[in-house]
Structures are given as C-alpha cells and as structure tokens.
Coordinates of C-alpha atoms in Angstrom, one line a residue:
X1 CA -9.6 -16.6 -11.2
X2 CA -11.0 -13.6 -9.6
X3 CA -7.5 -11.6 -10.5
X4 CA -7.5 -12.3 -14.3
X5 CA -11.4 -11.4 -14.3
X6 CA -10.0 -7.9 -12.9
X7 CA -7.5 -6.4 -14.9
X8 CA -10.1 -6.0 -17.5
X9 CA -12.6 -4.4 -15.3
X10 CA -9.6 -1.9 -13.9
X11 CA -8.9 -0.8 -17.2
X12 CA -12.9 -0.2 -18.2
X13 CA -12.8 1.8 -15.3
X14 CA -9.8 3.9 -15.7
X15 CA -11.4 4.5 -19.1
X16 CA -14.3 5.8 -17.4
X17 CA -12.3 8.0 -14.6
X18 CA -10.9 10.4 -17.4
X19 CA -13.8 11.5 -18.4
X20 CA -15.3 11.9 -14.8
X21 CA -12.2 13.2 -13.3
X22 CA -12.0 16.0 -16.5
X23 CA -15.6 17.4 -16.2
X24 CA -15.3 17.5 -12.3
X25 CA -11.8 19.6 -13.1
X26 CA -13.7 21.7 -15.1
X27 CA -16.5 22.6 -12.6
X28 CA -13.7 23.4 -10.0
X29 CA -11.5 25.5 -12.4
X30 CA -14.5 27.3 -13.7
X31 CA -13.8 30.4 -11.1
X32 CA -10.0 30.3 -11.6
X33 CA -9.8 30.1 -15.0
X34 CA -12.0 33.7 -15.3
X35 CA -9.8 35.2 -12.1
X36 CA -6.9 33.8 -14.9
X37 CA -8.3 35.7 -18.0
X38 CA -9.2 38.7 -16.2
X39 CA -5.3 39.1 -15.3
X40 CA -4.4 38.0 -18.5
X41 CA -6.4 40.7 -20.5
X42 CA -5.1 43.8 -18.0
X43 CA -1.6 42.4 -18.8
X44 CA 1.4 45.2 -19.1
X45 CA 3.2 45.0 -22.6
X46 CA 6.4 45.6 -22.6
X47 CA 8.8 47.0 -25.8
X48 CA 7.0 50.1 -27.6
X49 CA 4.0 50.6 -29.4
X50 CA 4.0 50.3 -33.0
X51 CA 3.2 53.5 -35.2
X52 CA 4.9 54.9 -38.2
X53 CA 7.7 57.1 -37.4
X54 CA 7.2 60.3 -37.8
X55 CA 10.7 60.3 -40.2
X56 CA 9.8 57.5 -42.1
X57 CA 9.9 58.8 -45.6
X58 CA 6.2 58.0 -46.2
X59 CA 4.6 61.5 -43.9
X60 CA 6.8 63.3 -46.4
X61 CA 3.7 65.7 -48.1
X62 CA 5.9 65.7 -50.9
X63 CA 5.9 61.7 -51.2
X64 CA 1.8 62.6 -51.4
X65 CA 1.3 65.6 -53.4
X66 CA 0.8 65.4 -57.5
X67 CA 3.5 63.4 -59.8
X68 CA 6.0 65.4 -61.2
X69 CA 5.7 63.9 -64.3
X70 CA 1.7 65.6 -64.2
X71 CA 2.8 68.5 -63.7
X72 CA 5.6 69.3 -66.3
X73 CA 3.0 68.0 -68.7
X74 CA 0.4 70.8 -67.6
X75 CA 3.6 73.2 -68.3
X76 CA 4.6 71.5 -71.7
X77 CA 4.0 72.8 -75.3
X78 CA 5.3 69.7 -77.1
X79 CA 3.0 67.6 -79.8
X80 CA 2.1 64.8 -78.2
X81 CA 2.1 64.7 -74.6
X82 CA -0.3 67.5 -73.3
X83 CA -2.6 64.7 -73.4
X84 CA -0.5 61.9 -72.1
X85 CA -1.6 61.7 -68.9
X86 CA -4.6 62.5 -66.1
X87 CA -4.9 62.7 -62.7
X88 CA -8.0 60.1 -62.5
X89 CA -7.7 57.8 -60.1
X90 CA -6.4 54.6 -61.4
X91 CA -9.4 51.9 -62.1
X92 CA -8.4 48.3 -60.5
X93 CA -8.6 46.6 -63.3
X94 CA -6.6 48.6 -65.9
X95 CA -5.9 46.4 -68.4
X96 CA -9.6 47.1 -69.3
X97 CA -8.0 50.5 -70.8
X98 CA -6.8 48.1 -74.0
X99 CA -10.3 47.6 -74.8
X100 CA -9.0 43.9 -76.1
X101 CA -11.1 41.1 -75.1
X102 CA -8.2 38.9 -75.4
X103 CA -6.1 40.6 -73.5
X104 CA -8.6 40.9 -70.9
X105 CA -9.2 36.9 -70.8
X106 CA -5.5 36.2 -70.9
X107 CA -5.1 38.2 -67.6
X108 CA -7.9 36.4 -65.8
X109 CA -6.6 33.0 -66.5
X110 CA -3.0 34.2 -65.7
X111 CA -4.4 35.3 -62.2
X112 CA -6.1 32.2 -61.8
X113 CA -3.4 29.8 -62.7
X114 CA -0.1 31.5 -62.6
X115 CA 2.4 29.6 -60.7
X116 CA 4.1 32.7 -58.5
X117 CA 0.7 33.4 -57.5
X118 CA 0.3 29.8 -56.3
X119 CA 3.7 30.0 -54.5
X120 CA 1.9 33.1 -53.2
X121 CA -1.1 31.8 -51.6
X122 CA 0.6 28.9 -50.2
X123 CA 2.9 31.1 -48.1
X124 CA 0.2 33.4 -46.7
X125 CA -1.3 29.8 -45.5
X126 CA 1.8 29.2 -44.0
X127 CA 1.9 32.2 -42.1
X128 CA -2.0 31.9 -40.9
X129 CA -0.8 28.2 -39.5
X130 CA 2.1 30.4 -37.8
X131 CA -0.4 33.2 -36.5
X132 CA -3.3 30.4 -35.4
X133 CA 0.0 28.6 -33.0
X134 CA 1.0 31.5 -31.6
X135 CA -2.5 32.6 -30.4
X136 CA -3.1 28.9 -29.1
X137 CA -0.3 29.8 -26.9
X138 CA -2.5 32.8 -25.3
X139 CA -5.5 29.9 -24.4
X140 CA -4.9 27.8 -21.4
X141 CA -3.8 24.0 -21.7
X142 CA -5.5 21.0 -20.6
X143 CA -3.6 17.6 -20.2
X144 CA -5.2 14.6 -19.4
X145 CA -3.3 11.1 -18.0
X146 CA -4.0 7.7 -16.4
X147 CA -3.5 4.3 -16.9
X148 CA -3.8 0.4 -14.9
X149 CA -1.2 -1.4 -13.6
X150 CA -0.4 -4.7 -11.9
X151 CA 2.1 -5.2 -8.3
X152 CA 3.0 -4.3 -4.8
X153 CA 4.5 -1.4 -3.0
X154 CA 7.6 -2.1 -1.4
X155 CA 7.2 -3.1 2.7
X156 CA 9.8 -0.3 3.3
X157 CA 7.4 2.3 1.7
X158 CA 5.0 1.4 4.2
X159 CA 6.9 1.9 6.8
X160 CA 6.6 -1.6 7.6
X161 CA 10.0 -3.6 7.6
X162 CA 10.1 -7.7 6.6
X163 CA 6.3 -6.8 5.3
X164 CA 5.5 -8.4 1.8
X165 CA 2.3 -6.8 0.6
X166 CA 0.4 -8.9 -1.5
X167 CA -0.1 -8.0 -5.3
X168 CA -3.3 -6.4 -6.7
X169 CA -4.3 -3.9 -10.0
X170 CA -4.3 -0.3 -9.3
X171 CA -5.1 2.6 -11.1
X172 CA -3.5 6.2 -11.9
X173 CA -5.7 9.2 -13.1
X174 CA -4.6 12.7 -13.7
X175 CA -5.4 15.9 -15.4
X176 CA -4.0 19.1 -15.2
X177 CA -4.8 22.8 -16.7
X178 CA -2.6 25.5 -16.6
X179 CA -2.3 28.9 -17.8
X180 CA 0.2 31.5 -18.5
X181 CA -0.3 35.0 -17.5
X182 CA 0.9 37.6 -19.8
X183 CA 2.1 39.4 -17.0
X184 CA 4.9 41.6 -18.7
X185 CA 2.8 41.1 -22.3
X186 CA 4.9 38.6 -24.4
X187 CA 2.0 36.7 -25.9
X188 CA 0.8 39.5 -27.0
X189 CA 3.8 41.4 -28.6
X190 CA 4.3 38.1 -30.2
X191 CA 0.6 37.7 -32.0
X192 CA 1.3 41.0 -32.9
X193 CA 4.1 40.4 -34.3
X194 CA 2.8 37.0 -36.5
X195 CA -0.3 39.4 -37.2
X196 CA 1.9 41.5 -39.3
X197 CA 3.9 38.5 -40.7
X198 CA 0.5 37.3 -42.1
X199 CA -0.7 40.7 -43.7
X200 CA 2.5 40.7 -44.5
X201 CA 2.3 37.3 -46.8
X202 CA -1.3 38.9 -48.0
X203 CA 0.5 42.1 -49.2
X204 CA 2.8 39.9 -50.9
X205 CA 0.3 38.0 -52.7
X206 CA -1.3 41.2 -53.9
X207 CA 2.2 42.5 -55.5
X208 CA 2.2 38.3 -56.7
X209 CA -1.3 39.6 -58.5
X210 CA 0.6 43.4 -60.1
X211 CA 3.6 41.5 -61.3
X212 CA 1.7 38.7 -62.7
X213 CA -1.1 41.1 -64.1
X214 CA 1.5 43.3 -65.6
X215 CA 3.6 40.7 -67.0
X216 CA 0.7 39.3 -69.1
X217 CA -0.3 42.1 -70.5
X218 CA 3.5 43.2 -71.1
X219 CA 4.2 39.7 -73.0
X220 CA 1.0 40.3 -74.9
X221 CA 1.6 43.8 -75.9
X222 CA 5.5 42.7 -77.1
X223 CA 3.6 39.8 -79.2
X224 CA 1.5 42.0 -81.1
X225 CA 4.1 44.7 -81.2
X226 CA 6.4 42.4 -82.5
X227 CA 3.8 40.7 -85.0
X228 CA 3.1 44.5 -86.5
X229 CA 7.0 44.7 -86.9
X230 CA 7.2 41.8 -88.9
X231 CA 4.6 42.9 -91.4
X232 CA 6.1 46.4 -91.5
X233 CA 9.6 44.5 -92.4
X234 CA 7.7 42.1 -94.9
X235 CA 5.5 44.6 -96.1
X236 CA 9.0 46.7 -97.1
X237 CA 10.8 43.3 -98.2
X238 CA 7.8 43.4 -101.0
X239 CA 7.7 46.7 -102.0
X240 CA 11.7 46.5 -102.8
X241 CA 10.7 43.4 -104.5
X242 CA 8.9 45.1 -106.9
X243 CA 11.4 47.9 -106.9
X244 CA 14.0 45.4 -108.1
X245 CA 12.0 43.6 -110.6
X246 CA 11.1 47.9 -112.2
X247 CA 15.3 48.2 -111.8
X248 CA 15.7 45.2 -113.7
X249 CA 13.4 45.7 -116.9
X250 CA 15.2 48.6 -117.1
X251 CA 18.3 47.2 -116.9
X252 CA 16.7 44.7 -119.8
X253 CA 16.2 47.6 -121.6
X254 CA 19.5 49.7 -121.2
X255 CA 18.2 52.3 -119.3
X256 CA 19.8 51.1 -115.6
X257 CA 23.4 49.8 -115.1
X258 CA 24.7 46.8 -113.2
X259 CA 25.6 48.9 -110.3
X260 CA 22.1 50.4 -110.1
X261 CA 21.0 46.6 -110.6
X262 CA 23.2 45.3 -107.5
X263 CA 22.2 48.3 -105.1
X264 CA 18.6 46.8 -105.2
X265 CA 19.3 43.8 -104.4
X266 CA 21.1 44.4 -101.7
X267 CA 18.6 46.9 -100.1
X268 CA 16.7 43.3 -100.6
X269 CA 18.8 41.4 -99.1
X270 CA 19.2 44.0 -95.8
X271 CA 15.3 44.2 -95.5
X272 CA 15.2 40.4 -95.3
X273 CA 17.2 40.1 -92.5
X274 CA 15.0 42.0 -90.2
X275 CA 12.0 39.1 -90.3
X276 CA 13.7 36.4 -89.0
X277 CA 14.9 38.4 -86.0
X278 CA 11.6 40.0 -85.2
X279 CA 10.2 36.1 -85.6
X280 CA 12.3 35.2 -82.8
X281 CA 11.5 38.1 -80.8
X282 CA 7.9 37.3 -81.1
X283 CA 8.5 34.0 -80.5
X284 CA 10.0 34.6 -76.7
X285 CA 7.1 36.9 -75.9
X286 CA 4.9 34.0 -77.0
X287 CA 6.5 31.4 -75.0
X288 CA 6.8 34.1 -71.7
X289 CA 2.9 34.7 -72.3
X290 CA 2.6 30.9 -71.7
X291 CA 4.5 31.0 -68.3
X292 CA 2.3 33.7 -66.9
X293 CA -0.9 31.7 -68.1
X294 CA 0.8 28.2 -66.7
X295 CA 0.4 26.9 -70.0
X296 CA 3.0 25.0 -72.1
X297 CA 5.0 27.1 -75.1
X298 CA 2.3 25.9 -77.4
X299 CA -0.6 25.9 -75.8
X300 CA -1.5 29.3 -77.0
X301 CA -5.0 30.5 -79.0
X302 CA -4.3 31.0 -82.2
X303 CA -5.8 34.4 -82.1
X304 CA -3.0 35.1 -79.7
X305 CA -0.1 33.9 -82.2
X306 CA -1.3 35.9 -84.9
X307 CA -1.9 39.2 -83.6
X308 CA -0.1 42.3 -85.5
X309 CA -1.9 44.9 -84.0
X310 CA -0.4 46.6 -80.6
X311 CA -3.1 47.1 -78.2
X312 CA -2.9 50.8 -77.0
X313 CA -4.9 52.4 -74.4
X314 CA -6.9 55.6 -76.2
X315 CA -6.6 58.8 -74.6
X316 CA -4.8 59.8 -71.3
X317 CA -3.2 57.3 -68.8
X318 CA -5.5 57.7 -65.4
X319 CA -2.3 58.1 -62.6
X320 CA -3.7 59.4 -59.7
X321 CA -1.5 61.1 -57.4
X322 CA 1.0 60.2 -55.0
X323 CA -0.9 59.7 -51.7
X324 CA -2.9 56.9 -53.8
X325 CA 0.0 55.3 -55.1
X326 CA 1.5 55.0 -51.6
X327 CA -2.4 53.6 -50.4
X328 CA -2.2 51.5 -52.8
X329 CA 1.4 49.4 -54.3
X330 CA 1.4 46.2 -52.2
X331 CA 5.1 46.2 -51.4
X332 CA 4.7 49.5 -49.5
X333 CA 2.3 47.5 -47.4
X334 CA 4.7 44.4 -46.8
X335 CA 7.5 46.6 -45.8
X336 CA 5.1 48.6 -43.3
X337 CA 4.1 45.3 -41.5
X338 CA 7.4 44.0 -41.9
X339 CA 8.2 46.9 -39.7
X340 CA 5.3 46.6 -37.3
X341 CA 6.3 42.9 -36.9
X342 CA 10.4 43.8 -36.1
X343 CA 8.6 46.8 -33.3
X344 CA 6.5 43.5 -31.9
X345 CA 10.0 41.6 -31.4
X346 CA 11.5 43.8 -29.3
X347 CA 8.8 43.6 -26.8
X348 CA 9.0 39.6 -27.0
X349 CA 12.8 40.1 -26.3
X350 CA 12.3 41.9 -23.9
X351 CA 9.9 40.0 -22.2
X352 CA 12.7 37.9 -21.2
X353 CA 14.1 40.1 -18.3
X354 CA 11.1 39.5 -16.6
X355 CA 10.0 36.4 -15.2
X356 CA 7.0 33.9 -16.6
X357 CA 3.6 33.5 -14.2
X358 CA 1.9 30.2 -14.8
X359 CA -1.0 29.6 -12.8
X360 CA -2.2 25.9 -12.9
X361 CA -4.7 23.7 -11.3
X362 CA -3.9 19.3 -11.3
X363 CA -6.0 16.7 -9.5
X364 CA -5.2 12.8 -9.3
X365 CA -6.7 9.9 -8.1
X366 CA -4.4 6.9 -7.5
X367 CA -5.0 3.7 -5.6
X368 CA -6.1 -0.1 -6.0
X369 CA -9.0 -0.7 -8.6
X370 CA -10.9 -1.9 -5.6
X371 CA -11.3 1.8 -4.6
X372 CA -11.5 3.0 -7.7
X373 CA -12.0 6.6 -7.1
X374 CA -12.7 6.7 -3.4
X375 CA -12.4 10.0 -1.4
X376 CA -8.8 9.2 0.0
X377 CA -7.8 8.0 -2.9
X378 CA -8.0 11.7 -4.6
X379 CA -5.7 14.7 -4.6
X380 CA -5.4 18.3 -6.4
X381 CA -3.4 21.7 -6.3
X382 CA -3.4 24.9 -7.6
X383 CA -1.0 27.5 -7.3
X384 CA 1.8 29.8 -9.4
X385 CA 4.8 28.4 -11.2
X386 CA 7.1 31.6 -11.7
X387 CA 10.1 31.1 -13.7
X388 CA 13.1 33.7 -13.9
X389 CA 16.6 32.9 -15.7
X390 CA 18.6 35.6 -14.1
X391 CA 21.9 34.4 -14.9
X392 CA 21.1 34.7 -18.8
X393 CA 20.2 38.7 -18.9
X394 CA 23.3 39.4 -20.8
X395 CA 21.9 37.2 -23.8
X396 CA 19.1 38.3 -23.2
X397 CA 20.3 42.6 -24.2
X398 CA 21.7 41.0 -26.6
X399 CA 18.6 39.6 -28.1
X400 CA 17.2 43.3 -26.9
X401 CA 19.7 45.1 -29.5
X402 CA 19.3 42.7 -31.7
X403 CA 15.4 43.1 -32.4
X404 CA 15.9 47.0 -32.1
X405 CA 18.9 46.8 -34.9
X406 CA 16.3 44.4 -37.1
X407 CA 13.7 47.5 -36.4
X408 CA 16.1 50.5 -37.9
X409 CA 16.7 47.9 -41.0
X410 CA 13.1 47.8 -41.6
X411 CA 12.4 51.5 -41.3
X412 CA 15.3 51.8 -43.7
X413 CA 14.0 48.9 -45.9
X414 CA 10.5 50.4 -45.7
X415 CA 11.9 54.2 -46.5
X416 CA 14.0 52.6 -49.5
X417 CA 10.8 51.1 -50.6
X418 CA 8.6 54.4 -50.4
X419 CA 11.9 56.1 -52.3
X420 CA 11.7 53.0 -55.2
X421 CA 8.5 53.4 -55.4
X422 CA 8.0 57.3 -56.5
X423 CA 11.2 56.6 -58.5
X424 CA 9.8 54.0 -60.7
X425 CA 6.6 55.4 -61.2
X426 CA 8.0 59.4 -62.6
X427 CA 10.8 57.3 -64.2
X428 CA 7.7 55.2 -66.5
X429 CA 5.6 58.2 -66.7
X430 CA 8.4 60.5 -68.1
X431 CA 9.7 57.2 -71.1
X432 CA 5.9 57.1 -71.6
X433 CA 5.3 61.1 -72.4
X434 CA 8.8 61.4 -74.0
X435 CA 8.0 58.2 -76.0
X436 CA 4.9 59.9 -77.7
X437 CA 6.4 62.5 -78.4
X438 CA 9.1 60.4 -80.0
X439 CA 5.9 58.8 -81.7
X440 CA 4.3 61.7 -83.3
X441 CA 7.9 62.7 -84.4
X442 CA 8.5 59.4 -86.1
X443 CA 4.8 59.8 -88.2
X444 CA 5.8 62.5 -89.9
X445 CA 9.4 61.2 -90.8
X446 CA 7.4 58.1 -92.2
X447 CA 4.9 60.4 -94.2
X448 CA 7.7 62.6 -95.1
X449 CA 9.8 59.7 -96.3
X450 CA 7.2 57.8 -98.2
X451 CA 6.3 61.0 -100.2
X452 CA 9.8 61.4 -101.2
X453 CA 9.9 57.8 -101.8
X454 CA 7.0 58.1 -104.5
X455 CA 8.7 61.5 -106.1
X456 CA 12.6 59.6 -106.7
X457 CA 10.4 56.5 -108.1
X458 CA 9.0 58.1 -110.2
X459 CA 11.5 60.4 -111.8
X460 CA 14.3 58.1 -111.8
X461 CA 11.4 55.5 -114.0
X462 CA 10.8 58.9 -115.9
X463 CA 14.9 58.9 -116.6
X464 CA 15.4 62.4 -114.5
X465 CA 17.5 61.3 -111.9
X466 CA 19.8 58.6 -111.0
X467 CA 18.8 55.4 -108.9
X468 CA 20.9 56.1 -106.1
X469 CA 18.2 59.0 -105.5
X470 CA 15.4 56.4 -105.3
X471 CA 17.8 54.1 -103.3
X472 CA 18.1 56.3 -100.7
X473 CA 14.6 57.4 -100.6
X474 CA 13.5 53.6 -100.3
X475 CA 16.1 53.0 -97.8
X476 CA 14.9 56.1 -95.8
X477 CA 11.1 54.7 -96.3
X478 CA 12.1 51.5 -95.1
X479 CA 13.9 53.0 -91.5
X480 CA 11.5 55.5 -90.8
X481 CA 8.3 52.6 -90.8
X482 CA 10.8 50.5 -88.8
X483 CA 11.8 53.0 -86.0
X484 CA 8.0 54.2 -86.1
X485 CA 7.1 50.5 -85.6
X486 CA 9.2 50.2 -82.5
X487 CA 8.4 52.9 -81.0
X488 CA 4.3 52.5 -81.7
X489 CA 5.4 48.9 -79.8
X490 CA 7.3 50.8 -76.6
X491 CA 4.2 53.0 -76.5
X492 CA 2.3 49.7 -75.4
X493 CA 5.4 48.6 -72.6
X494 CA 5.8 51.6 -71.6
X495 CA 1.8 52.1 -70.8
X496 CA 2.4 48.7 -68.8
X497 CA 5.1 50.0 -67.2
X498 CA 3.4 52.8 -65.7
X499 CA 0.0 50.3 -64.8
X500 CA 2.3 48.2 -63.2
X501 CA 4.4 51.0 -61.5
X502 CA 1.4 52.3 -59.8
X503 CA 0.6 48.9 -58.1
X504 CA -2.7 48.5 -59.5
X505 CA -4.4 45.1 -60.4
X506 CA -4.7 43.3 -57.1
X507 CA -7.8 44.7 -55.9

C-alpha cells in the first residue's frame, strides 16, 4: 500500500522541484550571465562594415543636381511648355493636384483595400517574424527537464555483484542555461542583415503604395479621357447627321447628285465606328479602376462610369530635383538595404572560419523520491563548449565568395536601379512637355478646322462650291477634335506618369 500511495506523491513533488530548482539556477547564474553579456556586447565583427560605395552610381552630383528636362524648359521658346514644369518640391499626396474629389476618394479606398498592397503588408510581417528569430538567437536559452520513474539500478552498477536492489520511485530534475558569445560577431552581422531584409519589405510596401496610387488615378484619368472621346466622336456622328439630312433635301431638290449624296453617308458611317471602340476602351479602364479599388467590374459609383471630363492638374507639375527623387522612390531604398543585407552575409560566412563559444551553466538533482532533493542528491556545471569544423574551411570560402559575388550583384542591381530611375523620370517629363506642346498645336488645327468647316457649309448650301469642299472640311473637323481629344487624354497619363516616376504617394 505504502508504494502505490507514492508514485503520486513523487510526481507532486517533481512538479514542485522545477520551479525550485529554476529560481535557485537563476540566483546562481545571475553573475555569469552579466560576465556573459558584457563579452557578448565587446564582441569583434567580422566581414566589412556596410556603407555606400563611394562608386555606386547614387554620390554621382550629377544623379543629384536639377532634371534635365527643367532645364531645357527654362531654355525653350515653344507655346506651351515654358510653363510645364517647376522645381517645387513634390507634395505627398499629389493626386490632390486634380482638384477632383472623386479621384481623391477613389485613391484612399484603393490604398486601403488594394490587394498588392495586402500581399505587401503581409510580407513585411513575414520578415519582422524573421528579424524577431534571429535576435532571439542573440538572448541566452533556458531549458528546463525532469520527470518520476519507477525500478532498480542494476547490482553491477553498484559495484556490488549477486546484489538485487530492491525497487522504489525516483526522480530526475534538470535545467540548463546557456549562452553563445558572439565572439567573432555572427549574431550580429546576421540581425543586421534581417534588419535590412525587413526595411527592405517596408520599402517595398511603400513602392506597393506609388504603383497602387498611380494606377488609380491612371485608370481614372483613361475613364474620363476615354468618356470625353466618346462624346467628341458622338458629338461629330450628329453633326454629320444633320450634314446628311441638308445633302439630302438638296438632293430632293436637284441641287446635289447621288455621289455628293453617298460621300455623306459614308463620312457617317466612318464617324460611327469610332464609339464603339472608344466604349470598349472605357470599359477596360473601368473594370482595371475596380482591381485597384478591390472591387468587382461593377461595383463602380455611377459618378465614376459617367465621367467625360479628363481631370488635369492646373498650372506647372511640382518635380523637385534629383537629390529628392533619389530621397525619396522606394525602390531605391529596397535596393540600398538589399545591399546592406548581401555586406551583412559576408560577415555571417565568414564567421564560420572561426570557431563558436558557448558558455553554459546545468544543475540536476537525481535520486529516490525519499530524498527528494537532498544535498547529495544535487549536481551542476558551468564551463565553455567551443566548436570548430576545421575540416570544412574549403566550403566554407566558398560560402565566403559566394556572399561577396551576391554583394557586387546588388551594388550593380542597386546602380541599375539609381540609372532606371533618372531614366524614367526625364523620359515622362520630356512626353509630358512635348505632349503640350502637341496640345496647343492641335487647338488651333481644331479652331482652324471648324472655321473652314462653317465657310464650305455654307457656300456649298449657297451653291458656290462643290460638296467635296464641305466633305473635306467636315472630315478635317472631325480628325482634328479627335487627335485633340487624345492628346487632352495623354496630357492626364502622362501627368501620372511623371507623379508616379518621382515615387511620390507613399508618405
């Protein structure tokens, strides 16, 4: 009886011991664990130190210094574009320039519900997860243990042949804490290292922000564009309406031919065909305006689906200059800390020449449950664990010119990204200067056109010249508001293009 009454009270105890065995670890490791961190915080770091080269294409002062774009305006005479752009710094949220509430609504609800931003913030939580386990490796570790059991030790074991000890319940408790010294800096280089994979994963959420900022207000701008096309193309469709129904009371009354008849309609039937492909145009640019917001294709205000009028900033385009735009477009910043974070791997690589110092401290108590913790029942130790695979140094150089070859791709990557960068940004400020001037070319080819227009129509009504002169005047009329259409609706992309191009939008 009195063994089954014990097992329970063994195990009660052993539940008891951890506790009391891990707070009595605790007051003993108090002075070893500070001896630990002190060591640990004058730690060597192997591998260099990260810095921008001094090549890297970004300390160019060119790379810094005023747009060219800005300054072949200041030395250009032609209509148009001496007021295209300024160099005020760009505001962060730009597509307040429009001055349309709508737009400005539709680019708050994209940012707060656009998947690629979602994808966006999920992967920066990855990499915090990532950062938060590496630093956990730089703390030290405690393990606790223990458990009862039931038996006899073997009469050989105590030294004691033909012995048959008699069974009882004993008891194991143990608990250990160990730390490793970052004696050649490994930890380190690698936190550094998942530090810049995490701002990394932030800079990557801000471009998320640009691109989905942009794209709104790009899908917007083509929907209204497109909307003002389509009433420029039915507006004409109706005027040659009535300009066939004038050819054909005249043909009632002998004054036109057949052939001037026919010619009418089919400018008619040429200006119809434009709607239906300028309905289908508008028609993507509603559905990709959806995507951005995270919406279904028709789940769209109906303000939205009727707009015809293209939402154009006033005045000049605020561009900064180039040391801004380099502060400022959130992929230069992900290729910068993807370069810090390749510099960080070759210290962890090479960390591995050198061998690993773990100091730990362990204490025990094993023995019957009827000495439950008794003085000879206890044992401990501290001391170093150093661990050295010298046989593996050739992998290891290898590792070594590996990280260093990942290093000179990122520079490269990050100089690519510097040279992209100024490249798209003069390429959208020259389409957008060149495209006003286009602009103020096409306004007066439309008021040019529509006053000939109104002269042919009215002497070939008046019987003083043949229809083909009013024919080709309407025809004219009819291109010129077209192309003047299209290019009022590049003026609005290719303002987006430019906000976009300066990586503005995520602040």
């Amino acid at each position: 009886m009195r063994r089954r009454a014990a097992l329970p009270r063994s195990a009660g105890l052993v539940q008891r011991a951890v506790p009391l065995l891990a707070a009595g670890l605790a007051r003993r490791a108090t002075s070893l664990l500070t001896a630990l961190l002190l060591a640990g915080c004058g730690s060597l770091a192997v591998g260099p130190d990260y810095h921008v080269p001094a090549e890297a294409a970004m300390r160019d002062p060119a790379a810094a210094g005023p747009f060219q774009e800005t300054q072949a305006q200041a030395r250009s005479n032609a209509p148009g574009a001496d007021a295209a752009l300024s160099t005020d710094p760009l505001p962060p949220r730009w597509w307040h320039l429009f001055r349309d509430p709508t737009l400005d609504a539709l680019v708050q609800e994209a940012l707060a519900h656009n998947t690629d931003l979602r994808v966006a913030a999920a992967n920066l939580e990855l990499q915090q997860a990532a950062l938060a386990q590496v630093r956990a490796a730089e703390q030290p570790q405690l393990s606790l243990s223990g458990g009862p059991g039931f038996g006899h030790v073997s009469g050989l074991s105590e030294l004691a042949p033909g012995l048959s000890p008699s069974n009882q319940f004993a008891y194991s408790v143990e608990a250990g804490l160990s730390y490793q010294v970052d004696v050649v800096g490994e930890l380190r280089r690698a936190a550094e290292a998942a530090q810049a994979d995490f701002s990394g994963a932030a800079a990557a959420l801000d471009l998320a922000r640009v691109n989905v900022a942009a794209g709104t207000a790009r899908a917007y701008a083509l929907a209204c564009a497109t909307g003002q096309q389509l009433k420029v193309a039915e507006s004409s469709v109706s005027l040659q309406k009535e300009q066939l129904g004038v050819v054909q009371l005249l043909h009632d009354a002998g004054r036109a031919g057949a052939t001037d008849l026919a010619r009418s309609r089919a400018l008619l039937a040429q200006l119809e065909a434009s709607p239906p492909a300028l309905q289908a145009q508008r028609q993507a640019a509603l559905y990709q305006l959806a995507a951005w917001l995270g919406r279904t294709p028709g789940a769209l205000p109906a303000a939205v689906q009727q707009c015809a009028a293209v939402p154009q900033v006033a005045g000049a385009l605020p561009v900064g200059d180039g040391a801004a735009l380099l502060r400022r477009r959130p992929d230069l910043r992900r290729s910068e800390r993807q370069l810090a974070a390749a510099t960080a791997r070759i210290g962890v690589a090479t960390a591995q020449l050198y061998p690993k110092v773990s100091l730990g401290l362990s204490a025990s108590s094993t023995g019957p449950a009827g000495d439950f913790l008794g003085r000879d029942t206890f044992a401990w130790n501290i001391g170093p664990l150093i661990r050295w695979s010298l046989p593996n140094t050739g992998a290891v150089r290898a590792r070594i010119a590996g990280a260093e070859a990942g290093t000179r791709m990122a520079l490269a990557s990050f100089d690519g990204a510097v040279l992209q960068a100024l490249r798209e940004t003069e390429t959208a400020l020259s389409a957008y200067r060149q495209e006003l001037i286009s602009v103020e070319a096409l306004k007066r080819a439309r008021d040019d056109s529509a006053q000939v227009a109104r002269q042919a129509q009215r002497l070939y009504v008046g019987g003083r010249s043949a229809y083909l002169d009013a024919l080709d005047a309407q025809r004219s009329l009819a291109t010129a508001e077209a192309s003047l259409a299209a290019a009022q609706a590049r003026v609005a992309q290719e303002q987006v293009a430019v906000f976009m191009a300066l990586g503005g939008g995520w602040e």
